[in-house]
mmCIF file of C-alpha atoms in Angstrom:
data_model
loop_
_atom_site.group_PDB
_atom_site.id
_atom_site.type_symbol
_atom_site.label_atom_id
_atom_site.label_comp_id
_atom_site.label_asym_id
_atom_site.label_seq_id
_atom_site.Cartn_x
_atom_site.Cartn_y
_atom_site.Cartn_z
ATOM 1 C CA MET A 1 -80.987 8.920 -76.097
ATOM 2 C CA LEU A 2 -81.881 12.609 -76.314
ATOM 3 C CA ASP A 3 -78.428 13.608 -75.076
ATOM 4 C CA SER A 4 -76.938 12.079 -78.240
ATOM 5 C CA PHE A 5 -78.926 14.337 -80.568
ATOM 6 C CA ASN A 6 -76.896 16.699 -82.695
ATOM 7 C CA PRO A 7 -77.116 20.330 -81.520
ATOM 8 C CA LEU A 8 -79.789 21.362 -84.016
ATOM 9 C CA GLY A 9 -81.834 18.267 -83.142
ATOM 10 C CA GLY A 10 -81.737 19.293 -79.496
ATOM 11 C CA LEU A 11 -82.683 22.818 -80.544
ATOM 12 C CA GLY A 12 -85.785 21.469 -82.254
ATOM 13 C CA LEU A 13 -86.811 19.588 -79.114
ATOM 14 C CA LEU A 14 -86.325 22.706 -77.008
ATOM 15 C CA MET A 15 -88.350 24.889 -79.366
ATOM 16 C CA ASP A 16 -91.272 22.455 -79.280
ATOM 17 C CA MET A 17 -91.424 22.797 -75.514
ATOM 18 C CA PHE A 18 -90.804 26.555 -75.511
ATOM 19 C CA VAL A 19 -93.764 27.146 -77.815
ATOM 20 C CA ASN A 20 -95.924 24.508 -76.059
ATOM 21 C CA VAL A 21 -99.054 25.230 -78.108
ATOM 22 C CA THR A 22 -99.471 21.849 -79.823
ATOM 23 C CA PHE A 23 -102.648 20.358 -78.428
ATOM 24 C CA GLY A 24 -103.698 16.720 -78.436
ATOM 25 C CA GLY A 25 -100.706 15.348 -76.532
ATOM 26 C CA ILE A 26 -99.414 15.267 -72.978
ATOM 27 C CA GLY A 27 -99.052 18.672 -71.327
ATOM 28 C CA VAL A 28 -100.893 21.968 -71.520
ATOM 29 C CA GLY A 29 -100.519 22.820 -75.216
ATOM 30 C CA LEU A 30 -104.123 23.878 -75.849
ATOM 31 C CA ILE A 31 -104.125 26.043 -72.737
ATOM 32 C CA GLY A 32 -100.883 27.688 -73.844
ATOM 33 C CA TYR A 33 -102.433 28.381 -77.230
ATOM 34 C CA LEU A 34 -105.431 30.077 -75.608
ATOM 35 C CA LEU A 35 -103.093 32.363 -73.656
ATOM 36 C CA TYR A 36 -101.332 33.443 -76.847
ATOM 37 C CA LEU A 37 -104.694 33.858 -78.580
ATOM 38 C CA MET A 38 -105.858 36.257 -75.874
ATOM 39 C CA LEU A 39 -102.610 38.204 -76.115
ATOM 40 C CA ALA A 40 -102.955 38.362 -79.912
ATOM 41 C CA ALA A 41 -106.572 39.565 -79.604
ATOM 42 C CA PHE A 42 -105.428 42.298 -77.236
ATOM 43 C CA ILE A 43 -102.645 43.460 -79.574
ATOM 44 C CA GLY A 44 -104.795 43.162 -82.694
ATOM 45 C CA SER A 45 -107.598 45.233 -81.224
ATOM 46 C CA LEU A 46 -105.179 47.993 -80.241
ATOM 47 C CA MET A 47 -103.630 47.976 -83.722
ATOM 48 C CA VAL A 48 -106.973 48.874 -85.310
ATOM 49 C CA GLY A 49 -107.785 51.478 -82.665
ATOM 50 C CA ARG A 50 -110.500 49.462 -80.965
ATOM 51 C CA ALA A 51 -110.894 48.617 -77.283
ATOM 52 C CA PRO A 52 -109.381 45.143 -76.754
ATOM 53 C CA GLU A 53 -111.963 42.364 -76.719
ATOM 54 C CA LEU A 54 -112.341 38.617 -77.105
ATOM 55 C CA PHE A 55 -115.639 37.010 -78.147
ATOM 56 C CA GLY A 56 -117.241 40.412 -77.651
ATOM 57 C CA LYS A 57 -115.987 40.623 -74.048
ATOM 58 C CA PRO A 58 -113.604 43.452 -73.129
ATOM 59 C CA LEU A 59 -110.021 42.511 -72.219
ATOM 60 C CA GLU A 60 -108.957 44.924 -69.516
ATOM 61 C CA THR A 61 -105.982 45.522 -67.268
ATOM 62 C CA ARG A 62 -106.733 42.714 -64.820
ATOM 63 C CA GLU A 63 -107.021 40.059 -67.492
ATOM 64 C CA MET A 64 -103.919 41.156 -69.382
ATOM 65 C CA ARG A 65 -101.847 41.375 -66.226
ATOM 66 C CA TRP A 66 -102.509 37.710 -65.448
ATOM 67 C CA ILE A 67 -102.207 36.570 -69.063
ATOM 68 C CA SER A 68 -98.806 38.260 -69.298
ATOM 69 C CA LEU A 69 -97.720 36.648 -66.033
ATOM 70 C CA ALA A 70 -98.704 33.188 -67.277
ATOM 71 C CA ILE A 71 -96.813 33.674 -70.552
ATOM 72 C CA LEU A 72 -93.707 35.181 -68.940
ATOM 73 C CA ALA A 73 -93.574 32.525 -66.221
ATOM 74 C CA GLN A 74 -91.771 30.126 -68.560
ATOM 75 C CA PRO A 75 -88.788 32.292 -69.556
ATOM 76 C CA LEU A 76 -88.501 33.733 -66.041
ATOM 77 C CA SER A 77 -88.453 30.354 -64.302
ATOM 78 C CA VAL A 78 -86.508 28.348 -66.900
ATOM 79 C CA LEU A 79 -83.829 30.986 -67.495
ATOM 80 C CA GLY A 80 -83.638 32.001 -63.841
ATOM 81 C CA LEU A 81 -83.178 28.454 -62.562
ATOM 82 C CA SER A 82 -80.726 27.644 -65.368
ATOM 83 C CA ALA A 83 -78.651 30.692 -64.462
ATOM 84 C CA LEU A 84 -78.553 29.631 -60.819
ATOM 85 C CA ALA A 85 -77.590 26.064 -61.707
ATOM 86 C CA VAL A 86 -74.607 27.051 -63.862
ATOM 87 C CA SER A 87 -73.453 29.887 -61.589
ATOM 88 C CA PHE A 88 -72.163 27.606 -58.831
ATOM 89 C CA PRO A 89 -69.445 25.062 -59.735
ATOM 90 C CA GLY A 90 -70.580 21.476 -59.323
ATOM 91 C CA LEU A 91 -74.211 22.337 -58.660
ATOM 92 C CA ALA A 92 -75.545 21.476 -62.121
ATOM 93 C CA GLY A 93 -73.724 18.148 -62.466
ATOM 94 C CA ILE A 94 -73.241 18.508 -66.216
ATOM 95 C CA SER A 95 -71.265 15.791 -68.009
ATOM 96 C CA ASN A 96 -70.229 17.978 -70.952
ATOM 97 C CA PRO A 97 -68.728 21.322 -69.962
ATOM 98 C CA GLY A 98 -69.219 24.108 -72.444
ATOM 99 C CA TYR A 99 -72.036 24.673 -74.870
ATOM 100 C CA HIS A 100 -73.638 21.244 -74.525
ATOM 101 C CA GLY A 101 -73.579 21.455 -70.748
ATOM 102 C CA LEU A 102 -75.720 24.580 -70.910
ATOM 103 C CA SER A 103 -78.100 22.755 -73.252
ATOM 104 C CA GLN A 104 -78.384 19.918 -70.725
ATOM 105 C CA VAL A 105 -79.369 22.302 -67.937
ATOM 106 C CA LEU A 106 -81.732 24.285 -70.145
ATOM 107 C CA TYR A 107 -83.447 21.135 -71.385
ATOM 108 C CA GLU A 108 -83.993 19.819 -67.856
ATOM 109 C CA TYR A 109 -85.864 22.894 -66.679
ATOM 110 C CA THR A 110 -87.709 23.340 -69.960
ATOM 111 C CA SER A 111 -88.933 19.756 -69.816
ATOM 112 C CA ALA A 112 -90.039 20.198 -66.207
ATOM 113 C CA PHE A 113 -91.943 23.396 -66.985
ATOM 114 C CA ALA A 114 -93.578 21.889 -70.084
ATOM 115 C CA ASN A 115 -94.576 18.768 -68.101
ATOM 116 C CA ASN A 116 -92.745 16.686 -70.672
ATOM 117 C CA GLY A 117 -90.739 14.383 -68.425
ATOM 118 C CA SER A 118 -87.735 13.804 -70.703
ATOM 119 C CA GLY A 119 -84.157 14.923 -70.251
ATOM 120 C CA PHE A 120 -80.612 14.874 -71.547
ATOM 121 C CA GLU A 121 -79.489 11.880 -69.508
ATOM 122 C CA GLY A 122 -75.855 12.921 -69.407
ATOM 123 C CA LEU A 123 -76.971 15.298 -66.671
ATOM 124 C CA ALA A 124 -76.452 14.115 -63.082
ATOM 125 C CA ASP A 125 -79.897 15.240 -61.989
ATOM 126 C CA ALA A 126 -80.581 12.916 -59.029
ATOM 127 C CA THR A 127 -79.576 15.495 -56.408
ATOM 128 C CA PRO A 128 -81.530 17.571 -53.880
ATOM 129 C CA TRP A 129 -80.917 20.719 -55.960
ATOM 130 C CA TRP A 130 -82.355 19.219 -59.118
ATOM 131 C CA ASN A 131 -85.249 17.524 -57.363
ATOM 132 C CA LEU A 132 -86.341 20.688 -55.566
ATOM 133 C CA SER A 133 -85.665 23.205 -58.333
ATOM 134 C CA CYS A 134 -87.456 21.086 -60.941
ATOM 135 C CA VAL A 135 -90.457 20.904 -58.630
ATOM 136 C CA VAL A 136 -90.589 24.712 -58.733
ATOM 137 C CA ALA A 137 -90.505 24.737 -62.547
ATOM 138 C CA LEU A 138 -93.030 21.902 -62.768
ATOM 139 C CA ALA A 139 -95.498 23.550 -60.382
ATOM 140 C CA LEU A 140 -95.330 26.889 -62.187
ATOM 141 C CA GLY A 141 -95.666 25.210 -65.584
ATOM 142 C CA ARG A 142 -98.652 23.134 -64.525
ATOM 143 C CA PHE A 143 -100.760 25.436 -62.375
ATOM 144 C CA LEU A 144 -100.288 28.936 -63.797
ATOM 145 C CA PRO A 145 -101.325 27.983 -67.363
ATOM 146 C CA MET A 146 -104.387 26.196 -65.948
ATOM 147 C CA LEU A 147 -105.566 28.636 -63.312
ATOM 148 C CA VAL A 148 -105.029 31.885 -65.228
ATOM 149 C CA PRO A 149 -107.269 30.998 -68.224
ATOM 150 C CA LEU A 150 -109.957 29.766 -65.819
ATOM 151 C CA ALA A 151 -109.795 33.024 -63.908
ATOM 152 C CA VAL A 152 -109.890 35.081 -67.112
ATOM 153 C CA ALA A 153 -112.864 33.053 -68.376
ATOM 154 C CA GLY A 154 -114.701 33.767 -65.145
ATOM 155 C CA TRP A 155 -113.989 37.484 -65.353
ATOM 156 C CA LEU A 156 -115.067 37.645 -68.999
ATOM 157 C CA ALA A 157 -118.262 35.712 -68.296
ATOM 158 C CA GLY A 158 -119.355 38.408 -65.874
ATOM 159 C CA LYS A 159 -118.986 41.198 -68.448
ATOM 160 C CA ARG A 160 -121.524 42.476 -70.925
ATOM 161 C CA THR A 161 -121.034 41.496 -74.560
ATOM 162 C CA ALA A 162 -119.994 44.372 -76.810
ATOM 163 C CA PRO A 163 -121.678 44.675 -80.226
ATOM 164 C CA GLN A 164 -119.686 43.423 -83.219
ATOM 165 C CA GLY A 165 -118.381 46.144 -85.542
ATOM 166 C CA ARG A 166 -116.086 46.633 -88.497
ATOM 167 C CA GLY A 167 -113.106 46.856 -86.179
ATOM 168 C CA SER A 168 -113.848 43.613 -84.338
ATOM 169 C CA LEU A 169 -111.178 40.935 -84.691
ATOM 170 C CA ASP A 170 -112.635 37.874 -86.397
ATOM 171 C CA LEU A 171 -111.011 34.856 -84.737
ATOM 172 C CA GLU A 172 -111.642 32.748 -87.854
ATOM 173 C CA SER A 173 -109.881 35.145 -90.201
ATOM 174 C CA GLY A 174 -106.460 34.736 -91.732
ATOM 175 C CA ALA A 175 -105.371 37.968 -90.076
ATOM 176 C CA CYS A 176 -106.072 36.516 -86.639
ATOM 177 C CA VAL A 177 -104.246 33.290 -87.496
ATOM 178 C CA GLY A 178 -101.214 35.217 -88.741
ATOM 179 C CA LEU A 179 -101.256 37.577 -85.777
ATOM 180 C CA THR A 180 -101.447 34.721 -83.276
ATOM 181 C CA ALA A 181 -98.617 32.846 -84.989
ATOM 182 C CA GLY A 182 -96.544 36.017 -85.043
ATOM 183 C CA VAL A 183 -97.105 36.633 -81.344
ATOM 184 C CA ILE A 184 -96.078 33.055 -80.517
ATOM 185 C CA VAL A 185 -92.867 33.275 -82.556
ATOM 186 C CA ILE A 186 -91.864 36.771 -81.409
ATOM 187 C CA VAL A 187 -92.495 36.146 -77.706
ATOM 188 C CA ASN A 188 -90.482 32.920 -77.715
ATOM 189 C CA LEU A 189 -87.623 34.328 -79.786
ATOM 190 C CA LEU A 190 -87.330 37.358 -77.516
ATOM 191 C CA GLY A 191 -87.345 35.138 -74.455
ATOM 192 C CA PHE A 192 -85.083 32.282 -75.501
ATOM 193 C CA LEU A 193 -82.951 33.221 -78.516
ATOM 194 C CA PRO A 194 -80.006 34.517 -76.415
ATOM 195 C CA VAL A 195 -79.670 31.292 -74.419
ATOM 196 C CA LEU A 196 -80.118 29.195 -77.562
ATOM 197 C CA VAL A 197 -77.242 31.105 -79.160
ATOM 198 C CA LEU A 198 -75.088 30.314 -76.122
ATOM 199 C CA GLY A 199 -76.115 26.657 -76.105
ATOM 200 C CA PRO A 200 -77.101 24.542 -79.126
ATOM 201 C CA ILE A 201 -76.426 27.137 -81.823
ATOM 202 C CA ALA A 202 -72.899 27.817 -80.538
ATOM 203 C CA GLU A 203 -72.310 24.095 -80.231
ATOM 204 C CA GLN A 204 -73.384 23.550 -83.845
ATOM 205 C CA LEU A 205 -71.117 26.363 -85.050
ATOM 206 C CA SER A 206 -68.196 24.909 -83.115
ATOM 207 C CA LEU A 207 -68.723 21.545 -84.816
ATOM 208 C CA ALA A 208 -68.958 23.198 -88.219
ATOM 209 C CA GLY A 209 -65.667 24.995 -87.617
#
């Protein structure tokens, strides 16, 4: 069914899984949101000239290194595996060569990483390559977003609470909400806009022409 979506419909499905911060459903949306919140708190604190902190606890190099790794794991794994799949003729098993074929491959790995379980069923994905490579994406998408926030929480719990000041970032403020939303949009656009242009956006433009 999903393979019959128009290109922009498929783009919407992909963006939902790229962002992956909608909590209340199946997957790790709330955990993904917490990662972006910590990144936004780090950036926001630096923007006002204050040492980065979250809930009064300092965010230091160790925490940000792992938070960045957890956030970058999605574009690195999804784009890397997609590039490998389309680089070797016959490996991907796409049923629609061209723009839509790239969307099929991209969707498969994105769905695996986001623990979504759906796919563009025009893709011949019952092969050893797909089974093994999707396991890699699934394992990274499941365990990194779970283990990294737990580790960061443990590190923060062992630190002394800094006193609140005028420069402290209020997590309930509109500025924090806007900053977090901006970080989510910018990170995902920087990571995935090029491949979306080559896939669903180019397919939509070709249909319009």
